[in-house]
Tab-separated table of C-alpha atoms in Angstrom:
chain	number	residue	atom	x	y	z
U	24	MET	CA	77.412	98.194	35.993
U	25	PHE	CA	75.156	100.714	34.271
U	26	GLU	CA	72.428	102.670	35.994
U	27	LEU	CA	68.978	103.197	34.558
U	28	ASP	CA	67.502	106.672	34.632
U	29	GLY	CA	64.193	107.385	36.362
U	30	ALA	CA	62.203	107.524	33.133
U	31	THR	CA	63.457	104.083	32.037
U	32	ILE	CA	62.690	102.514	35.417
U	33	SER	CA	59.250	104.145	35.333
U	34	ARG	CA	58.630	102.597	31.927
U	35	LEU	CA	59.744	99.185	33.169
U	36	LEU	CA	57.557	99.391	36.259
U	37	THR	CA	54.483	100.436	34.291
U	38	SER	CA	55.176	97.768	31.662
U	39	MET	CA	55.461	95.085	34.334
U	40	THR	CA	52.210	96.219	35.953
U	41	LEU	CA	50.275	96.420	32.687
U	42	LEU	CA	51.487	93.055	31.423
U	43	PHE	CA	50.650	91.339	34.719
U	44	HIS	CA	47.296	93.093	35.014
U	45	ALA	CA	46.410	92.231	31.398
U	46	ILE	CA	46.173	88.538	32.315
U	47	PHE	CA	43.474	89.099	34.922
U	48	ALA	CA	41.758	91.975	33.157
U	49	THR	CA	41.385	89.872	29.997
U	50	LEU	CA	39.855	86.963	31.881
U	51	GLY	CA	37.690	89.413	33.828
U	52	VAL	CA	36.157	90.672	30.598
U	53	GLY	CA	35.842	87.353	28.764
U	54	VAL	CA	34.960	84.661	31.313
U	55	PRO	CA	31.538	86.126	32.307
U	56	VAL	CA	30.415	85.757	28.687
U	57	LEU	CA	31.330	82.049	28.699
U	58	VAL	CA	29.648	81.565	32.084
U	59	SER	CA	26.441	83.181	30.872
U	60	VAL	CA	26.352	81.136	27.661
U	61	ALA	CA	27.047	77.868	29.519
U	62	GLU	CA	24.285	78.445	32.063
U	63	LEU	CA	21.780	79.392	29.361
U	64	ILE	CA	22.557	76.223	27.381
U	65	GLY	CA	22.203	74.199	30.570
U	66	ILE	CA	18.770	75.682	31.188
U	67	LYS	CA	17.551	75.301	27.611
U	68	LYS	CA	18.831	71.730	27.239
U	69	LYS	CA	18.184	70.800	30.884
U	70	ASP	CA	21.747	69.537	30.905
U	71	PRO	CA	23.500	69.676	34.311
U	72	HIS	CA	26.924	69.451	32.677
U	73	TYR	CA	26.621	73.008	31.349
U	74	THR	CA	25.185	74.253	34.638
U	75	LEU	CA	28.189	72.806	36.441
U	76	LEU	CA	30.490	74.452	33.904
U	77	ALA	CA	28.973	77.823	34.787
U	78	ARG	CA	29.340	77.127	38.508
U	79	ARG	CA	32.976	76.070	38.357
U	80	TRP	CA	34.045	78.783	35.923
U	81	THR	CA	32.430	81.369	38.173
U	82	ARG	CA	34.349	80.143	41.207
U	83	GLY	CA	37.639	80.374	39.349
U	84	TYR	CA	36.640	83.748	37.955
U	85	THR	CA	36.191	85.231	41.437
U	86	ILE	CA	39.851	84.497	42.236
U	87	THR	CA	41.093	86.209	39.077
U	88	VAL	CA	38.805	89.179	39.789
U	89	ALA	CA	40.299	89.518	43.265
U	90	VAL	CA	43.830	89.636	41.853
U	91	GLY	CA	42.711	91.987	39.085
U	92	VAL	CA	41.375	94.418	41.672
U	93	VAL	CA	44.807	94.652	43.294
U	94	THR	CA	46.688	95.094	40.021
U	95	GLY	CA	44.097	97.577	38.739
U	96	THR	CA	44.508	99.599	41.920
U	97	ALA	CA	48.266	99.487	41.396
U	98	ILE	CA	47.839	101.024	37.939
U	99	GLY	CA	45.766	103.884	39.356
U	100	LEU	CA	48.327	104.437	42.097
U	101	GLN	CA	51.219	104.426	39.650
U	102	LEU	CA	49.584	107.027	37.407
U	103	SER	CA	49.970	109.554	40.209
U	104	LEU	CA	53.265	108.297	41.661
U	105	ILE	CA	55.216	107.605	38.483
U	106	TRP	CA	53.623	109.913	35.926
U	107	PRO	CA	52.790	113.032	37.978
U	108	SER	CA	53.398	115.516	35.157
U	109	PHE	CA	50.987	113.648	32.899
U	110	MET	CA	48.297	113.556	35.582
U	111	ARG	CA	48.729	117.270	36.320
U	112	PHE	CA	48.496	118.006	32.613
U	113	ALA	CA	45.699	115.655	31.537
U	114	GLY	CA	44.205	114.269	34.761
U	115	ASN	CA	41.085	116.433	34.580
U	116	VAL	CA	40.403	115.291	31.013
U	117	ILE	CA	40.525	111.570	31.773
U	118	ALA	CA	38.898	111.780	35.212
U	119	LEU	CA	35.464	110.803	33.879
U	120	PRO	CA	36.402	107.459	32.268
U	121	LEU	CA	38.643	106.592	35.234
U	122	PHE	CA	35.702	107.193	37.592
U	123	MET	CA	33.287	105.324	35.327
U	124	GLU	CA	35.683	102.372	35.157
U	125	THR	CA	35.567	102.168	38.952
U	126	PHE	CA	31.778	102.436	38.863
U	127	ALA	CA	31.585	99.648	36.250
U	128	PHE	CA	33.741	97.416	38.441
U	129	PHE	CA	31.536	97.944	41.511
U	130	PHE	CA	28.454	97.327	39.363
U	131	GLU	CA	29.994	94.044	38.198
U	132	ALA	CA	31.144	93.064	41.704
U	133	ILE	CA	27.719	93.650	43.276
U	134	PHE	CA	25.929	91.474	40.733
U	135	LEU	CA	28.703	88.878	40.843
U	136	GLY	CA	28.099	88.509	44.583
U	137	ILE	CA	24.350	88.169	44.036
U	138	TYR	CA	24.941	85.684	41.213
U	139	LEU	CA	27.278	83.575	43.362
U	140	TYR	CA	24.942	83.313	46.353
U	141	THR	CA	21.635	82.756	44.586
U	142	TRP	CA	22.290	79.428	42.875
U	143	ASP	CA	19.234	77.153	43.350
U	144	ARG	CA	17.246	79.988	44.973
U	145	PHE	CA	14.802	80.386	42.088
U	146	LYS	CA	12.162	77.904	40.986
U	147	ASN	CA	12.706	79.076	37.436
U	148	PRO	CA	16.495	79.007	36.825
U	149	ILE	CA	16.216	81.572	34.041
U	150	TYR	CA	15.934	84.257	36.729
U	151	HIS	CA	19.334	83.280	38.052
U	152	TRP	CA	20.752	83.368	34.532
U	153	LEU	CA	19.459	86.924	34.137
U	154	LEU	CA	21.767	87.928	36.980
U	155	SER	CA	24.745	86.973	34.803
U	156	ILE	CA	23.866	89.696	32.285
U	157	PRO	CA	24.874	92.625	34.556
U	158	VAL	CA	28.147	90.822	35.299
U	159	VAL	CA	28.865	90.567	31.565
U	160	ILE	CA	27.878	94.203	31.046
U	161	GLY	CA	29.984	95.372	34.012
U	162	GLY	CA	33.101	93.540	32.830
U	163	THR	CA	32.743	94.782	29.267
U	164	MET	CA	31.985	98.362	30.310
U	165	SER	CA	35.014	98.335	32.594
U	166	ALA	CA	37.133	97.445	29.565
U	167	PHE	CA	35.373	100.129	27.524
U	168	PHE	CA	36.059	102.965	29.959
U	169	ILE	CA	39.707	102.149	30.614
U	170	THR	CA	40.326	101.666	26.893
U	171	THR	CA	38.963	105.150	26.190
U	172	VAL	CA	41.770	106.497	28.400
U	173	ASN	CA	44.323	104.691	26.256
U	174	SER	CA	42.537	105.902	23.132
U	175	PHE	CA	42.759	109.477	24.383
U	176	MET	CA	46.510	109.112	24.885
U	177	ASN	CA	46.759	108.141	21.207
U	178	GLN	CA	44.299	110.729	19.862
U	179	PRO	CA	44.017	113.569	22.393
U	180	GLN	CA	40.984	115.826	21.957
U	181	GLY	CA	38.212	117.411	24.008
U	182	PHE	CA	40.168	120.408	25.324
U	183	ASP	CA	41.846	123.677	24.340
U	184	MET	CA	45.443	124.701	25.048
U	185	GLU	CA	46.187	128.104	26.567
U	186	ASN	CA	49.766	128.944	27.563
U	187	GLY	CA	50.637	125.274	27.988
U	188	THR	CA	47.585	124.575	30.161
U	189	ILE	CA	44.553	122.481	29.235
U	190	THR	CA	41.286	124.451	29.322
U	191	ALA	CA	37.691	124.147	28.032
U	192	ILE	CA	37.556	120.438	28.852
U	193	ASP	CA	34.899	118.318	27.160
U	194	PRO	CA	35.247	114.870	28.805
U	195	LEU	CA	32.806	113.168	26.436
U	196	ALA	CA	34.707	114.420	23.385
U	197	ALA	CA	37.917	113.181	25.018
U	198	MET	CA	36.406	109.753	25.647
U	199	PHE	CA	34.861	109.367	22.202
U	200	ASN	CA	37.977	110.280	20.265
U	201	PRO	CA	38.728	108.783	16.819
U	202	ALA	CA	40.714	105.878	18.322
U	203	THR	CA	37.940	104.720	20.665
U	204	PRO	CA	35.740	102.609	18.338
U	205	THR	CA	38.510	100.437	16.887
U	206	LYS	CA	40.461	100.129	20.142
U	207	VAL	CA	37.425	99.138	22.193
U	208	PHE	CA	36.272	96.656	19.555
U	209	HIS	CA	39.740	95.082	19.415
U	210	VAL	CA	40.216	94.925	23.202
U	211	VAL	CA	36.785	93.441	23.906
U	212	SER	CA	36.768	90.890	21.074
U	213	SER	CA	40.318	89.716	21.845
U	214	SER	CA	39.430	89.400	25.549
U	215	TYR	CA	36.443	87.215	24.693
U	216	LEU	CA	38.653	85.156	22.351
U	217	THR	CA	41.407	84.685	24.922
U	218	ALA	CA	39.022	83.662	27.696
U	219	ALA	CA	37.445	81.070	25.391
U	220	ALA	CA	40.888	79.811	24.324
U	221	VAL	CA	42.111	79.484	27.930
U	222	LEU	CA	39.010	77.542	29.008
U	223	ALA	CA	39.233	75.400	25.863
U	224	ALA	CA	42.875	74.639	26.687
U	225	ILE	CA	41.912	73.500	30.191
U	226	ALA	CA	39.252	71.170	28.774
U	227	ALA	CA	41.637	69.818	26.118
U	228	ILE	CA	44.354	69.119	28.698
U	229	SER	CA	41.825	67.358	30.932
U	230	ILE	CA	40.811	65.094	28.046
U	231	LEU	CA	44.441	64.410	27.129
U	232	LEU	CA	45.387	63.467	30.682
U	233	LYS	CA	42.226	61.664	31.807
U	234	LYS	CA	40.637	60.663	28.500
U	235	GLY	CA	37.882	63.089	29.447
U	236	SER	CA	34.349	62.707	30.695
U	237	ALA	CA	31.187	63.983	29.017
U	238	TYR	CA	31.603	67.125	31.139
U	239	HIS	CA	35.009	67.947	29.631
U	240	LYS	CA	33.943	67.084	26.093
U	241	LYS	CA	30.939	69.406	26.301
U	242	ALA	CA	33.166	72.095	27.779
U	243	LEU	CA	35.535	71.683	24.850
U	244	LYS	CA	32.803	71.926	22.203
U	245	LEU	CA	31.318	75.035	23.786
U	246	THR	CA	34.594	76.872	24.299
U	247	VAL	CA	36.051	76.012	20.898
U	248	SER	CA	32.818	77.108	19.195
U	249	MET	CA	32.999	80.444	21.027
U	250	MET	CA	36.700	80.639	20.252
U	251	PHE	CA	35.978	80.355	16.527
U	252	ILE	CA	33.320	83.080	16.620
U	253	PHE	CA	35.484	85.481	18.625
U	254	ALA	CA	38.538	84.767	16.449
U	255	ILE	CA	36.564	85.982	13.428
U	256	LEU	CA	35.440	89.103	15.321
U	257	THR	CA	39.016	89.782	16.434
U	258	ALA	CA	40.265	89.472	12.863
U	259	VAL	CA	37.668	92.033	11.756
U	260	ALA	CA	38.685	94.299	14.652
U	261	GLY	CA	42.344	93.962	13.663
U	262	ASP	CA	41.571	94.913	10.083
U	263	LEU	CA	39.664	98.016	11.214
U	264	SER	CA	42.525	98.902	13.581
U	265	ALA	CA	45.053	98.760	10.723
U	266	LYS	CA	42.877	101.077	8.635
U	267	PHE	CA	42.594	103.469	11.588
U	268	LEU	CA	46.377	103.535	12.025
U	269	ALA	CA	46.918	104.213	8.324
U	270	GLU	CA	44.755	107.322	8.599
U	271	HIS	CA	45.491	108.628	12.093
U	272	GLN	CA	48.814	107.092	13.258
U	273	PRO	CA	50.738	106.274	10.082
U	274	GLU	CA	54.085	106.254	11.923
U	275	LYS	CA	52.941	103.338	14.126
U	276	LEU	CA	51.764	101.318	11.143
U	277	ALA	CA	54.933	102.122	9.188
U	278	ALA	CA	57.224	101.117	12.073
U	279	GLY	CA	55.227	97.958	12.752
U	280	GLU	CA	55.332	96.971	9.093
U	281	TRP	CA	58.915	98.133	8.342
U	282	HIS	CA	57.503	100.371	5.654
U	283	PHE	CA	60.155	103.065	5.228
U	284	GLU	CA	59.287	104.792	1.957
U	285	THR	CA	55.927	106.197	0.914
U	286	GLU	CA	54.661	104.230	-2.056
U	287	ALA	CA	51.580	102.931	-3.812
U	288	GLY	CA	50.976	99.196	-3.933
U	289	ALA	CA	52.995	98.636	-0.761
U	290	ASP	CA	54.072	95.102	0.139
U	291	LEU	CA	53.298	93.508	3.487
U	292	VAL	CA	56.501	92.441	5.276
U	293	VAL	CA	56.070	89.324	7.413
U	294	PHE	CA	58.805	88.563	9.984
U	295	GLY	CA	62.335	89.034	8.623
U	296	THR	CA	65.319	90.904	10.066
U	297	LEU	CA	66.970	94.305	9.648
U	298	ASN	CA	70.641	94.794	8.787
U	299	GLU	CA	72.796	97.704	9.980
U	300	ASN	CA	71.367	99.915	7.208
U	301	ASN	CA	67.762	99.181	8.214
U	302	GLU	CA	67.274	97.084	5.092
U	303	VAL	CA	64.805	94.211	5.401
U	304	GLU	CA	66.232	90.715	4.991
U	305	ASN	CA	64.896	87.151	5.317
U	306	ALA	CA	61.285	88.354	5.190
U	307	ILE	CA	58.180	87.062	3.464
U	308	ARG	CA	56.766	89.780	1.223
U	309	ILE	CA	53.125	89.718	0.179
U	310	PRO	CA	52.783	92.011	-2.848
U	311	ASN	CA	50.442	95.011	-2.443
U	312	ALA	CA	48.978	93.504	0.746
U	313	LEU	CA	49.909	96.441	3.031
U	314	SER	CA	48.012	98.848	0.766
U	315	PHE	CA	44.978	96.594	0.963
U	316	LEU	CA	45.322	96.186	4.728
U	317	ALA	CA	45.569	99.947	5.190
U	318	TYR	CA	42.969	101.194	2.725
U	319	GLY	CA	41.158	98.239	1.179
U	320	ASP	CA	42.829	99.041	-2.146
U	321	PHE	CA	45.782	97.054	-3.498
U	322	ASN	CA	47.149	100.154	-5.261
U	323	ALA	CA	46.648	102.708	-2.464
U	324	GLU	CA	49.565	104.867	-1.335
U	325	VAL	CA	50.846	104.091	2.169
U	326	GLN	CA	52.875	106.667	4.089
U	327	GLY	CA	56.391	105.559	4.940
U	328	LEU	CA	58.333	106.080	8.144
U	329	GLU	CA	60.629	108.520	6.303
U	330	GLU	CA	57.935	111.198	6.643
U	331	THR	CA	58.066	111.074	10.449
U	332	PRO	CA	60.829	113.075	12.203
U	333	GLU	CA	63.504	110.734	13.555
U	334	ASP	CA	62.928	111.740	17.172
U	335	GLU	CA	59.217	110.852	16.857
U	336	ARG	CA	59.611	107.392	15.327
U	337	PRO	CA	58.597	104.315	17.319
U	338	PRO	CA	61.264	101.612	17.812
U	339	LEU	CA	61.391	99.211	14.887
U	340	TRP	CA	61.328	96.053	17.008
U	341	ILE	CA	57.553	96.481	17.439
U	342	HIS	CA	57.348	94.764	14.027
U	343	TYR	CA	57.884	91.442	15.797
U	344	MET	CA	55.118	92.179	18.319
U	345	PHE	CA	52.682	92.863	15.490
U	346	ASP	CA	53.648	89.745	13.548
U	347	LEU	CA	53.448	87.488	16.600
U	348	MET	CA	50.064	88.888	17.613
U	349	VAL	CA	48.600	88.394	14.133
U	350	THR	CA	50.137	84.936	13.696
U	351	ILE	CA	48.650	83.705	16.968
U	352	GLY	CA	45.290	85.228	16.049
U	353	PHE	CA	45.185	83.254	12.814
U	354	TYR	CA	46.377	80.142	14.644
U	355	THR	CA	43.415	80.295	17.052
U	356	LEU	CA	41.077	80.740	14.106
U	357	GLY	CA	42.637	77.802	12.271
U	358	ILE	CA	42.762	75.313	15.149
U	359	SER	CA	39.201	76.093	16.251
U	360	MET	CA	37.908	75.726	12.679
U	361	LEU	CA	39.782	72.415	12.323
U	362	PHE	CA	38.154	71.067	15.492
U	363	LEU	CA	34.689	72.116	14.333
U	364	VAL	CA	35.196	70.497	10.932
U	365	PHE	CA	36.264	67.226	12.585
U	366	TRP	CA	33.290	67.481	14.943
U	367	LYS	CA	30.774	67.912	12.120
U	368	ILE	CA	32.208	65.116	9.973
U	369	LYS	CA	31.114	62.090	11.964
U	370	LYS	CA	33.742	59.742	10.559
U	371	TRP	CA	36.537	61.920	11.957
U	372	ASN	CA	37.556	62.076	15.600
U	373	GLU	CA	37.730	65.636	16.910
U	374	HIS	CA	39.311	64.326	20.106
U	375	ASN	CA	42.456	62.991	18.469
U	376	ARG	CA	45.580	63.889	20.390
U	377	LEU	CA	47.038	66.205	17.762
U	378	ILE	CA	44.017	68.516	17.657
U	379	LEU	CA	43.690	68.438	21.439
U	380	ALA	CA	47.358	69.372	21.791
U	381	GLY	CA	46.824	72.219	19.322
U	382	ILE	CA	43.908	73.553	21.375
U	383	ALA	CA	45.898	73.164	24.607
U	384	VAL	CA	48.660	75.313	23.133
U	385	ALA	CA	46.150	77.924	21.916
U	386	GLY	CA	45.308	78.969	25.484
U	387	PRO	CA	48.715	80.289	26.579
U	388	LEU	CA	49.424	81.521	23.039
U	389	SER	CA	46.261	83.631	23.101
U	390	MET	CA	47.352	85.230	26.359
U	391	LEU	CA	50.757	85.928	24.819
U	392	ALA	CA	48.989	87.563	21.863
U	393	ILE	CA	47.262	89.915	24.313
U	394	GLU	CA	50.642	90.833	25.785
U	395	PHE	CA	52.243	91.307	22.357
U	396	GLY	CA	49.297	93.448	21.294
U	397	TRP	CA	49.595	95.740	24.287
U	398	ILE	CA	53.343	96.083	23.796
U	399	TYR	CA	52.723	97.026	20.164
U	400	ALA	CA	50.005	99.496	21.186
U	401	GLU	CA	52.036	101.194	23.915
U	402	VAL	CA	55.544	101.125	22.486
U	403	GLY	CA	54.159	102.016	19.065
U	404	ARG	CA	53.022	105.365	20.519
U	405	GLN	CA	56.548	106.251	21.642
U	406	PRO	CA	58.076	108.665	22.305
U	407	TRP	CA	54.699	110.097	23.353
U	408	ILE	CA	52.700	109.415	26.493
U	409	MET	CA	50.084	111.808	25.106
U	410	ARG	CA	50.592	111.911	21.355
U	411	GLY	CA	51.685	115.307	20.083
U	412	PHE	CA	51.569	116.980	23.506
U	413	MET	CA	53.839	115.253	26.044
U	414	THR	CA	56.648	112.702	25.801
U	415	VAL	CA	57.180	109.833	28.207
U	416	THR	CA	60.411	111.406	29.445
U	417	GLU	CA	58.639	114.664	30.260
U	418	ALA	CA	55.887	112.829	32.124
U	419	ALA	CA	58.053	110.532	34.275
U	420	THR	CA	58.769	111.128	37.937
U	421	THR	CA	62.129	112.454	39.109
U	422	SER	CA	61.842	110.675	42.460
U	423	PRO	CA	65.010	108.791	43.497
U	424	TYR	CA	62.840	106.058	45.032
U	425	VAL	CA	61.306	104.764	41.799
U	426	GLY	CA	63.837	101.892	41.715
U	427	ALA	CA	62.768	100.711	45.170
U	428	MET	CA	59.163	101.031	44.044
U	429	PHE	CA	59.884	98.719	41.122
U	430	TRP	CA	61.109	95.939	43.410
U	431	LEU	CA	58.251	96.480	45.852
U	432	PHE	CA	55.658	95.985	43.120
U	433	PHE	CA	57.649	93.084	41.646
U	434	ALA	CA	57.459	91.284	45.006
U	435	LEU	CA	53.728	92.044	45.199
U	436	TYR	CA	53.089	90.509	41.774
U	437	VAL	CA	55.123	87.398	42.618
U	438	VAL	CA	53.031	86.878	45.761
U	439	LEU	CA	49.782	87.509	43.869
U	440	GLY	CA	50.739	85.242	40.980
U	441	VAL	CA	51.856	82.343	43.162
U	442	GLY	CA	48.880	82.785	45.482
U	443	CYS	CA	46.438	82.779	42.582
U	444	VAL	CA	47.879	79.562	41.130
U	445	VAL	CA	47.911	77.816	44.526
U	446	VAL	CA	44.313	78.774	45.352
U	447	LEU	CA	42.978	77.798	41.913
U	448	ARG	CA	44.848	74.491	41.994
U	449	LYS	CA	43.528	73.629	45.439
U	450	MET	CA	40.025	74.776	44.546
U	451	PHE	CA	39.707	72.420	41.589
U	452	LYS	CA	42.184	69.599	42.211
U	453	ASP	CA	40.545	68.668	45.512
U	454	ASN	CA	37.092	68.864	43.943
U	455	PRO	CA	37.042	67.138	40.524
U	456	ALA	CA	34.162	67.915	38.207
U	457	GLU	CA	32.975	64.291	38.145
U	458	LEU	CA	32.580	64.115	41.933
U	459	GLU	CA	30.874	67.481	42.113
U	460	LEU	CA	28.529	66.472	39.312
U	461	GLU	CA	27.462	63.336	41.181
U	462	HIS	CA	27.066	65.274	44.414
U	463	ARG	CA	24.971	68.084	42.964
U	464	PHE	CA	23.076	66.017	40.415
U	465	PRO	CA	22.504	62.501	41.818
U	466	GLN	CA	20.416	61.600	38.781
U	467	ILE	CA	23.633	61.606	36.730
U	468	ALA	CA	25.177	58.957	38.988
U	469	ALA	CA	21.966	56.928	38.916
U	470	THR	CA	21.927	57.013	35.117
U	471	LYS	CA	25.546	55.804	35.012
U	472	GLU	CA	24.716	52.886	37.320
U	473	ASP	CA	21.724	51.941	35.164
U	474	ASP	CA	23.914	52.004	32.074
U	475	LYS	CA	26.446	49.688	33.725
U	476	SER	CA	23.782	47.200	34.790
């Protein structure tokens, strides 16, 4: 049996925490947007189906927020326990966004509580809808602040170095580093996309299993429409991110694209394998496409991985993470566009089983794309925890108890994951949308009876 060193176990523990937290953090950012849009449509159209969508999505959202709070707290705890050298070195620089992220969460939580307990309290329902806006802002700002920390780790600035110590700290300069705009845009747009895809998948599965009511069909049209819009935004964000990497982190782009030699008119390598000599085999090559992706010019010169010292090169397997993330992104764009085309052409049935199955698959795939994207982002920065200043090995704890800590947090995440699924299942299985609709809006039931007679 082989033993893992402390730095490797620390990496595994942080990876496990981030990948688990990403599920709830992504939904925490994206679902409030869908809730707000659904309630507004319900008010404008005087359609109780959309109002009920907002109600039920909000109830499910509160459970994911509760789990996200625990996993988010775990990340903060692990920064100090597992990466003490990094926090001693850079903790003062990133203290502001970490504090502001906590503030944004409390801001969101306060208004979420008000939003939850003020349904039907206003004569004009638009006032209740207005309460959803701070929840959307809080969730998005929470993502913004925590992403600036990650951006800083990729592009450290806002301080001076004196004898190995950080001085003259400018927290705003650290937050608004060159990586911040593209990273924040990509994180927020992909979170909105994934939340829409997950909710669309739920609606599609409901229609497949139960043939679907008007409630589920309206849910599907709304979520797929939002999915299409956010897929376009995410594609734009991805393009801007690639151009940022070409200029500021060429080694990450080169490793992710298996681009080894600096050349003009560089090809884009899609999938494929590497042999023992690091030669690309079985790949799809798109001529000059990497140059265009990096600089918007098919003949531009793209820096190869050969120009990065060997001990500073990211692992080459991140190529697969990049390809999978991009492939899923284009899949969500394609399946949502296909549904909308079928919807608009009246002779075609947008609820045919093949399209519904495609949308159902898009939900979990979108969440996987988030995970692949974060793996690419984090592993692609290796060997650095703070690029150019501190490696992951230097930052990791030397505590002999980090292995026990790994299993402790693993058990916590199993309990949280199982508990979340059980609560959500009980919350909605025992209270189907159709029954709740008739209970809250008796006029719907009366209309159905009139139609039957």
